[in-house]
Each structure stands twice: as C-alpha cells, then as structure tokens.
Amino acid sequence: MILAAGRGERMRPLTDTCPKPLLAAGGKPLIVWHIERLAAAGIRELVINHAHLGQMIEEALGDGSAFGVRIAYSPEGKALETAGGIARALPLLGNAPFLVINGDVFCDADLAALRQAGEQLRADGPLAHLLLVANPEHNPAGDFGLYPDGQIRDAGGQRLTFAGLGAYHPALFAGLSPDEPAKLAPLLRAAMAESKVGGARIDGRWVDVGTPERLRQLDASLRTP
C-alpha cells in the first residue's frame, strides 16, 4: 500500500493544484519512483489511498498496467490518518502481511528484503517490521529505539527515525473503524510494549520530501550524473 492521502500543507502552494505524491523529482512523480521499485521487487498488487485531489492520482496512474502492476484505489472522503487509512483499505489488502510506504518519501531501500521480513509476521507473533534511518536535521531526537536483537521499542536502544516504510500484519489494525481517523504511532507503541515490533536500520538514500526546498534538493541530486 502506498499512502497518498495527505494534504501536504507544508508543500503549499505546490499542493494547492497537485497532490503531493504527484510532485516530480528527477523527471518523474514521487509515487512513480515507488511503483517502479515495488514492481522491480516483484510486488505487483498495489493499493493506493487518496483524499486531496485524489482523482488526479487515479487519472495519472490508471490501473497500473503502464508500470507492470495492478492498482486498486481506496478513496477517503476525509483524511483518516495513517492507521485509519490502512483500516479502510484492509478489504483490498487481504489477510496476509503487507507493505506500506509513505507516498512523500524518496528511498532506495531493498523492498524485496522488506517483503521477506513481512512474510515472518503472524497474528499471534510479531505484528510489524519497520525500517529506520539516521535522524535527519528536522527530527534529531528520533522516533523509536532499535535494539541489537532487532526489536524496536519506544525507549532506549539506538534512537532512529521511522523511514515511513514498514510491513504489517492485518491483526495490528483489528478493531479500528474504517471511517474514523486513527494514528499509527499509538498502535505501534502498544505492540512494542508486547515485543511485537521488529525492524532494521537502512543507510542508503532516504529523503522526507516535506518542504519545497527538500523537493528542489532531491530533484537537483537526481538530475546530477
């Protein structure tokens, strides 16, 4: 699943007329970079949620056949936050573990490896596997702690920033309403308290494309040979 429902307030005025995932860097929309990398990793069944200017996303990507994938869409009348959006999309995602990628990050992570990690998730065992990165300037305190055994906890360990890429078991979202906003972090922290969240640090290219300046920097770097 690619999360594409955010309003992109910090990206205004660019997002007044274009949904954030369709903003281009290196000659192609941010979301297309994800789609191409997912397809290259053998992940060809995709779900994309959307809200703000969502019809533009459907018109740009269609059914996914141009990229060698099949895309189903999960429209949201109101933005449901990350966990709420996933809960609404569960009927499209099925009963097996699945990957979720933030539509507004750029990352060259090994998605095939993330898929393999996701296959180890169980309803009665680990519920999530998160990818973490070194703390960027805009998040110096990090989000979670990574321990040597691969467990992620809310405190302690090596403090790192959640990359916006993870694998989840549907059981993590059990009981959530498909129509009400819900944040992901509280669900993860509750699962961490039961030692049900693991993960890994990645050290490749990762950009949280959260401002027009970061988008310009990413675009320039991708166009530089």
PDB file of C-alpha atoms in Angstrom:
ATOM      1  CA  MET A   1       0.000   0.000   0.000  1.00  0.00           C
ATOM      2  CA  ILE A   2       1.214   3.493  -0.866  1.00  0.00           C
ATOM      3  CA  LEU A   3      -0.106   6.240   1.395  1.00  0.00           C
ATOM      4  CA  ALA A   4      -1.147   9.159  -0.777  1.00  0.00           C
ATOM      5  CA  ALA A   5      -3.992  10.840   1.125  1.00  0.00           C
ATOM      6  CA  GLY A   6      -2.083  13.611   2.894  1.00  0.00           C
ATOM      7  CA  ARG A   7      -2.944  17.234   2.200  1.00  0.00           C
ATOM      8  CA  GLY A   8       0.706  18.343   2.063  1.00  0.00           C
ATOM      9  CA  GLU A   9       0.211  21.605   3.936  1.00  0.00           C
ATOM     10  CA  ARG A  10       3.959  22.240   4.252  1.00  0.00           C
ATOM     11  CA  MET A  11       4.313  21.896   0.477  1.00  0.00           C
ATOM     12  CA  ARG A  12       1.879  24.661  -0.345  1.00  0.00           C
ATOM     13  CA  PRO A  13       1.407  26.351  -2.752  1.00  0.00           C
ATOM     14  CA  LEU A  14       2.638  23.389  -4.832  1.00  0.00           C
ATOM     15  CA  THR A  15      -0.037  21.123  -3.389  1.00  0.00           C
ATOM     16  CA  ASP A  16      -2.873  23.576  -3.961  1.00  0.00           C
ATOM     17  CA  THR A  17      -3.186  22.257  -7.501  1.00  0.00           C
ATOM     18  CA  CYS A  18      -1.269  18.953  -7.396  1.00  0.00           C
ATOM     19  CA  PRO A  19      -1.456  16.102  -4.866  1.00  0.00           C
ATOM     20  CA  LYS A  20       1.847  15.724  -3.061  1.00  0.00           C
ATOM     21  CA  PRO A  21       2.686  12.217  -4.403  1.00  0.00           C
ATOM     22  CA  LEU A  22       2.469  13.544  -7.970  1.00  0.00           C
ATOM     23  CA  LEU A  23       5.097  16.235  -7.379  1.00  0.00           C
ATOM     24  CA  ALA A  24       8.057  15.418  -9.587  1.00  0.00           C
ATOM     25  CA  ALA A  25      11.701  14.818  -8.729  1.00  0.00           C
ATOM     26  CA  GLY A  26      14.253  13.663 -11.228  1.00  0.00           C
ATOM     27  CA  GLY A  27      11.743  13.850 -14.028  1.00  0.00           C
ATOM     28  CA  LYS A  28       9.016  11.648 -12.568  1.00  0.00           C
ATOM     29  CA  PRO A  29       6.394  11.859  -9.788  1.00  0.00           C
ATOM     30  CA  LEU A  30       7.469  10.731  -6.331  1.00  0.00           C
ATOM     31  CA  ILE A  31       4.849   7.975  -6.318  1.00  0.00           C
ATOM     32  CA  VAL A  32       6.104   6.589  -9.630  1.00  0.00           C
ATOM     33  CA  TRP A  33       9.544   6.017  -8.116  1.00  0.00           C
ATOM     34  CA  HIS A  34       7.814   3.832  -5.501  1.00  0.00           C
ATOM     35  CA  ILE A  35       5.724   1.951  -8.031  1.00  0.00           C
ATOM     36  CA  GLU A  36       8.720   1.156 -10.207  1.00  0.00           C
ATOM     37  CA  ARG A  37      10.772  -0.060  -7.245  1.00  0.00           C
ATOM     38  CA  LEU A  38       7.897  -2.188  -5.930  1.00  0.00           C
ATOM     39  CA  ALA A  39       7.469  -3.759  -9.363  1.00  0.00           C
ATOM     40  CA  ALA A  40      11.211  -4.445  -9.562  1.00  0.00           C
ATOM     41  CA  ALA A  41      10.966  -6.220  -6.192  1.00  0.00           C
ATOM     42  CA  GLY A  42       8.201  -8.466  -7.520  1.00  0.00           C
ATOM     43  CA  ILE A  43       5.390  -6.629  -5.720  1.00  0.00           C
ATOM     44  CA  ARG A  44       2.754  -6.033  -8.369  1.00  0.00           C
ATOM     45  CA  GLU A  45      -0.542  -5.817  -6.474  1.00  0.00           C
ATOM     46  CA  LEU A  46      -0.822  -2.283  -5.121  1.00  0.00           C
ATOM     47  CA  VAL A  47      -3.373  -0.304  -3.131  1.00  0.00           C
ATOM     48  CA  ILE A  48      -3.201   3.490  -3.093  1.00  0.00           C
ATOM     49  CA  ASN A  49      -5.350   5.620  -0.809  1.00  0.00           C
ATOM     50  CA  HIS A  50      -6.125   9.213  -1.623  1.00  0.00           C
ATOM     51  CA  ALA A  51      -8.169  12.208  -0.487  1.00  0.00           C
ATOM     52  CA  HIS A  52      -6.977  15.672  -1.546  1.00  0.00           C
ATOM     53  CA  LEU A  53      -7.148  15.903  -5.370  1.00  0.00           C
ATOM     54  CA  GLY A  54      -7.316  12.123  -5.421  1.00  0.00           C
ATOM     55  CA  GLN A  55      -8.900  11.932  -8.846  1.00  0.00           C
ATOM     56  CA  MET A  56      -5.712  13.388 -10.300  1.00  0.00           C
ATOM     57  CA  ILE A  57      -3.788  10.426  -8.858  1.00  0.00           C
ATOM     58  CA  GLU A  58      -6.165   7.931 -10.469  1.00  0.00           C
ATOM     59  CA  GLU A  59      -6.003   9.753 -13.798  1.00  0.00           C
ATOM     60  CA  ALA A  60      -2.194   9.846 -13.719  1.00  0.00           C
ATOM     61  CA  LEU A  61      -1.629   6.209 -12.739  1.00  0.00           C
ATOM     62  CA  GLY A  62      -4.698   4.452 -14.100  1.00  0.00           C
ATOM     63  CA  ASP A  63      -4.914   0.746 -13.401  1.00  0.00           C
ATOM     64  CA  GLY A  64      -1.132   0.473 -13.144  1.00  0.00           C
ATOM     65  CA  SER A  65      -0.674  -1.518 -16.347  1.00  0.00           C
ATOM     66  CA  ALA A  66       1.713   1.094 -17.730  1.00  0.00           C
ATOM     67  CA  PHE A  67       4.055   0.236 -14.840  1.00  0.00           C
ATOM     68  CA  GLY A  68       3.576  -3.527 -14.881  1.00  0.00           C
ATOM     69  CA  VAL A  69       1.401  -3.549 -11.740  1.00  0.00           C
ATOM     70  CA  ARG A  70      -2.273  -3.626 -10.811  1.00  0.00           C
ATOM     71  CA  ILE A  71      -3.545  -0.719  -8.732  1.00  0.00           C
ATOM     72  CA  ALA A  72      -6.680  -0.621  -6.586  1.00  0.00           C
ATOM     73  CA  TYR A  73      -7.702   2.675  -5.030  1.00  0.00           C
ATOM     74  CA  SER A  74      -9.040   3.403  -1.558  1.00  0.00           C
ATOM     75  CA  PRO A  75     -10.614   6.884  -1.632  1.00  0.00           C
ATOM     76  CA  GLU A  76     -11.184   8.779   1.594  1.00  0.00           C
ATOM     77  CA  GLY A  77     -13.860  11.448   1.878  1.00  0.00           C
ATOM     78  CA  LYS A  78     -11.906  12.883   4.795  1.00  0.00           C
ATOM     79  CA  ALA A  79      -8.289  12.197   5.638  1.00  0.00           C
ATOM     80  CA  LEU A  80      -8.188   9.237   8.019  1.00  0.00           C
ATOM     81  CA  GLU A  81      -4.552   9.492   9.204  1.00  0.00           C
ATOM     82  CA  THR A  82      -2.186   6.586   8.564  1.00  0.00           C
ATOM     83  CA  ALA A  83      -3.784   3.794  10.607  1.00  0.00           C
ATOM     84  CA  GLY A  84      -7.295   4.878   9.683  1.00  0.00           C
ATOM     85  CA  GLY A  85      -6.424   4.844   6.010  1.00  0.00           C
ATOM     86  CA  ILE A  86      -4.938   1.369   6.312  1.00  0.00           C
ATOM     87  CA  ALA A  87      -8.007   0.154   8.217  1.00  0.00           C
ATOM     88  CA  ARG A  88     -10.269   1.396   5.422  1.00  0.00           C
ATOM     89  CA  ALA A  89      -8.117  -0.378   2.827  1.00  0.00           C
ATOM     90  CA  LEU A  90      -7.977  -3.739   4.643  1.00  0.00           C
ATOM     91  CA  PRO A  91     -10.653  -5.334   2.417  1.00  0.00           C
ATOM     92  CA  LEU A  92      -8.373  -4.622  -0.556  1.00  0.00           C
ATOM     93  CA  LEU A  93      -5.199  -5.736   1.230  1.00  0.00           C
ATOM     94  CA  GLY A  94      -6.387  -9.185   2.288  1.00  0.00           C
ATOM     95  CA  ASN A  95      -5.474 -11.371   5.240  1.00  0.00           C
ATOM     96  CA  ALA A  96      -1.722 -11.718   4.679  1.00  0.00           C
ATOM     97  CA  PRO A  97       1.002  -9.300   5.792  1.00  0.00           C
ATOM     98  CA  PHE A  98       1.533  -6.322   3.505  1.00  0.00           C
ATOM     99  CA  LEU A  99       3.974  -3.464   2.920  1.00  0.00           C
ATOM    100  CA  VAL A 100       3.099   0.193   3.467  1.00  0.00           C
ATOM    101  CA  ILE A 101       5.123   3.078   2.045  1.00  0.00           C
ATOM    102  CA  ASN A 102       4.637   6.787   2.680  1.00  0.00           C
ATOM    103  CA  GLY A 103       3.993   8.466  -0.651  1.00  0.00           C
ATOM    104  CA  ASP A 104       6.031  11.528   0.314  1.00  0.00           C
ATOM    105  CA  VAL A 105       9.414   9.918   0.941  1.00  0.00           C
ATOM    106  CA  PHE A 106      12.148   9.019  -1.521  1.00  0.00           C
ATOM    107  CA  CYS A 107      14.066   5.887  -0.643  1.00  0.00           C
ATOM    108  CA  ASP A 108      16.234   3.267  -2.325  1.00  0.00           C
ATOM    109  CA  ALA A 109      15.601   0.613   0.349  1.00  0.00           C
ATOM    110  CA  ASP A 110      15.665  -3.078  -0.547  1.00  0.00           C
ATOM    111  CA  LEU A 111      11.916  -3.695  -0.843  1.00  0.00           C
ATOM    112  CA  ALA A 112      12.390  -7.385  -1.599  1.00  0.00           C
ATOM    113  CA  ALA A 113      14.102  -7.761   1.792  1.00  0.00           C
ATOM    114  CA  LEU A 114      11.259  -5.860   3.464  1.00  0.00           C
ATOM    115  CA  ARG A 115       8.803  -8.203   1.780  1.00  0.00           C
ATOM    116  CA  GLN A 116      10.698 -11.211   3.140  1.00  0.00           C
ATOM    117  CA  ALA A 117      10.647  -9.722   6.631  1.00  0.00           C
ATOM    118  CA  GLY A 118       6.924  -9.163   6.297  1.00  0.00           C
ATOM    119  CA  GLU A 119       6.361 -12.826   5.497  1.00  0.00           C
ATOM    120  CA  GLN A 120       7.528 -13.641   9.034  1.00  0.00           C
ATOM    121  CA  LEU A 121       4.749 -11.634  10.690  1.00  0.00           C
ATOM    122  CA  ARG A 122       1.977 -13.518  12.476  1.00  0.00           C
ATOM    123  CA  ALA A 123      -1.303 -12.633  14.165  1.00  0.00           C
ATOM    124  CA  ASP A 124      -0.036 -14.327  17.340  1.00  0.00           C
ATOM    125  CA  GLY A 125       3.553 -13.124  16.975  1.00  0.00           C
ATOM    126  CA  PRO A 126       5.399 -10.131  15.533  1.00  0.00           C
ATOM    127  CA  LEU A 127       2.925  -7.682  14.015  1.00  0.00           C
ATOM    128  CA  ALA A 128       5.209  -5.141  12.344  1.00  0.00           C
ATOM    129  CA  HIS A 129       8.671  -4.741  10.833  1.00  0.00           C
ATOM    130  CA  LEU A 130       9.833  -1.141  10.426  1.00  0.00           C
ATOM    131  CA  LEU A 131      12.699   0.411   8.505  1.00  0.00           C
ATOM    132  CA  LEU A 132      14.572   3.128  10.377  1.00  0.00           C
ATOM    133  CA  VAL A 133      17.102   5.737   9.288  1.00  0.00           C
ATOM    134  CA  ALA A 134      19.671   8.002  10.923  1.00  0.00           C
ATOM    135  CA  ASN A 135      17.959  11.027  12.427  1.00  0.00           C
ATOM    136  CA  PRO A 136      17.658  13.920   9.960  1.00  0.00           C
ATOM    137  CA  GLU A 137      18.058  17.539  10.985  1.00  0.00           C
ATOM    138  CA  HIS A 138      14.312  18.032  11.277  1.00  0.00           C
ATOM    139  CA  ASN A 139      13.917  15.071  13.687  1.00  0.00           C
ATOM    140  CA  PRO A 140      17.090  14.998  15.812  1.00  0.00           C
ATOM    141  CA  ALA A 141      15.581  13.034  18.716  1.00  0.00           C
ATOM    142  CA  GLY A 142      14.388  10.184  16.515  1.00  0.00           C
ATOM    143  CA  ASP A 143      11.159   8.209  16.865  1.00  0.00           C
ATOM    144  CA  PHE A 144      11.967   4.775  18.297  1.00  0.00           C
ATOM    145  CA  GLY A 145      14.815   2.713  19.713  1.00  0.00           C
ATOM    146  CA  LEU A 146      16.375  -0.176  17.767  1.00  0.00           C
ATOM    147  CA  TYR A 147      17.944  -2.916  19.901  1.00  0.00           C
ATOM    148  CA  PRO A 148      20.719  -5.341  18.885  1.00  0.00           C
ATOM    149  CA  ASP A 149      18.236  -8.227  18.735  1.00  0.00           C
ATOM    150  CA  GLY A 150      16.198  -6.382  16.104  1.00  0.00           C
ATOM    151  CA  GLN A 151      13.412  -5.389  18.479  1.00  0.00           C
ATOM    152  CA  ILE A 152      12.076  -1.855  18.288  1.00  0.00           C
ATOM    153  CA  ARG A 153      10.857  -0.177  21.435  1.00  0.00           C
ATOM    154  CA  ASP A 154       9.546   3.228  22.365  1.00  0.00           C
ATOM    155  CA  ALA A 155      12.502   3.987  24.626  1.00  0.00           C
ATOM    156  CA  GLY A 156      16.155   3.088  24.868  1.00  0.00           C
ATOM    157  CA  GLY A 157      18.226   1.370  22.208  1.00  0.00           C
ATOM    158  CA  GLN A 158      19.680   3.250  19.271  1.00  0.00           C
ATOM    159  CA  ARG A 159      17.391   6.219  18.638  1.00  0.00           C
ATOM    160  CA  LEU A 160      16.434   6.361  14.977  1.00  0.00           C
ATOM    161  CA  THR A 161      13.747   7.848  12.745  1.00  0.00           C
ATOM    162  CA  PHE A 162      10.952   5.813  11.198  1.00  0.00           C
ATOM    163  CA  ALA A 163      11.512   5.845   7.439  1.00  0.00           C
ATOM    164  CA  GLY A 164       7.847   5.604   6.523  1.00  0.00           C
ATOM    165  CA  LEU A 165       8.354   2.073   5.187  1.00  0.00           C
ATOM    166  CA  GLY A 166       7.134  -0.991   7.028  1.00  0.00           C
ATOM    167  CA  ALA A 167       5.489  -4.392   6.824  1.00  0.00           C
ATOM    168  CA  TYR A 168       2.387  -5.084   8.892  1.00  0.00           C
ATOM    169  CA  HIS A 169       0.088  -7.935   9.785  1.00  0.00           C
ATOM    170  CA  PRO A 170      -3.604  -7.043   9.412  1.00  0.00           C
ATOM    171  CA  ALA A 171      -4.143  -8.024  13.063  1.00  0.00           C
ATOM    172  CA  LEU A 172      -2.341  -4.824  14.089  1.00  0.00           C
ATOM    173  CA  PHE A 173      -5.351  -2.870  12.846  1.00  0.00           C
ATOM    174  CA  ALA A 174      -8.081  -5.128  14.232  1.00  0.00           C
ATOM    175  CA  GLY A 175     -10.920  -3.204  15.789  1.00  0.00           C
ATOM    176  CA  LEU A 176     -10.239   0.094  14.033  1.00  0.00           C
ATOM    177  CA  SER A 177     -13.158   1.785  12.314  1.00  0.00           C
ATOM    178  CA  PRO A 178     -12.789   2.131   8.523  1.00  0.00           C
ATOM    179  CA  ASP A 179     -14.438   5.539   8.750  1.00  0.00           C
ATOM    180  CA  GLU A 180     -12.625   7.268  11.619  1.00  0.00           C
ATOM    181  CA  PRO A 181      -9.161   8.862  11.729  1.00  0.00           C
ATOM    182  CA  ALA A 182      -6.526   6.899  13.646  1.00  0.00           C
ATOM    183  CA  LYS A 183      -2.794   7.443  14.029  1.00  0.00           C
ATOM    184  CA  LEU A 184      -0.258   4.671  13.523  1.00  0.00           C
ATOM    185  CA  ALA A 185       2.190   5.536  16.316  1.00  0.00           C
ATOM    186  CA  PRO A 186      -0.116   4.565  19.238  1.00  0.00           C
ATOM    187  CA  LEU A 187      -0.763   1.158  17.655  1.00  0.00           C
ATOM    188  CA  LEU A 188       2.942   0.593  17.175  1.00  0.00           C
ATOM    189  CA  ARG A 189       3.801   1.643  20.728  1.00  0.00           C
ATOM    190  CA  ALA A 190       1.181  -0.728  22.140  1.00  0.00           C
ATOM    191  CA  ALA A 191       2.648  -3.571  20.055  1.00  0.00           C
ATOM    192  CA  MET A 192       6.190  -2.581  21.086  1.00  0.00           C
ATOM    193  CA  ALA A 193       5.164  -2.933  24.725  1.00  0.00           C
ATOM    194  CA  GLU A 194       4.396  -6.585  23.925  1.00  0.00           C
ATOM    195  CA  SER A 195       7.666  -7.073  21.981  1.00  0.00           C
ATOM    196  CA  LYS A 196       5.769  -7.469  18.713  1.00  0.00           C
ATOM    197  CA  VAL A 197       7.633  -4.900  16.583  1.00  0.00           C
ATOM    198  CA  GLY A 198      10.968  -5.543  14.923  1.00  0.00           C
ATOM    199  CA  GLY A 199      12.939  -3.736  12.299  1.00  0.00           C
ATOM    200  CA  ALA A 200      16.229  -2.743  10.762  1.00  0.00           C
ATOM    201  CA  ARG A 201      18.293   0.328  10.029  1.00  0.00           C
ATOM    202  CA  ILE A 202      18.856   1.309   6.411  1.00  0.00           C
ATOM    203  CA  ASP A 203      21.696   3.582   5.361  1.00  0.00           C
ATOM    204  CA  GLY A 204      21.016   4.288   1.702  1.00  0.00           C
ATOM    205  CA  ARG A 205      19.377   7.335   0.203  1.00  0.00           C
ATOM    206  CA  TRP A 206      16.293   8.498   2.099  1.00  0.00           C
ATOM    207  CA  VAL A 207      14.560  11.856   1.904  1.00  0.00           C
ATOM    208  CA  ASP A 208      11.441  13.004   3.709  1.00  0.00           C
ATOM    209  CA  VAL A 209      10.149  15.289   0.972  1.00  0.00           C
ATOM    210  CA  GLY A 210       8.298  17.514   3.394  1.00  0.00           C
ATOM    211  CA  THR A 211       9.061  21.007   2.091  1.00  0.00           C
ATOM    212  CA  PRO A 212       9.503  22.657  -1.313  1.00  0.00           C
ATOM    213  CA  GLU A 213      13.196  23.148  -0.547  1.00  0.00           C
ATOM    214  CA  ARG A 214      13.744  19.424   0.112  1.00  0.00           C
ATOM    215  CA  LEU A 215      11.909  18.651  -3.120  1.00  0.00           C
ATOM    216  CA  ARG A 216      14.200  21.034  -5.024  1.00  0.00           C
ATOM    217  CA  GLN A 217      17.279  19.465  -3.444  1.00  0.00           C
ATOM    218  CA  LEU A 218      16.120  15.959  -4.291  1.00  0.00           C
ATOM    219  CA  ASP A 219      15.287  16.952  -7.860  1.00  0.00           C
ATOM    220  CA  ALA A 220      18.716  18.515  -8.312  1.00  0.00           C
ATOM    221  CA  SER A 221      20.507  15.465  -6.898  1.00  0.00           C
ATOM    222  CA  LEU A 222      18.586  13.054  -9.132  1.00  0.00           C
ATOM    223  CA  ARG A 223      19.383  15.118 -12.214  1.00  0.00           C
ATOM    224  CA  THR A 224      23.096  15.257 -11.426  1.00  0.00           C
ATOM    225  CA  PRO A 225      25.030  12.465 -13.213  1.00  0.00           C
TER     226      PRO A 225
END
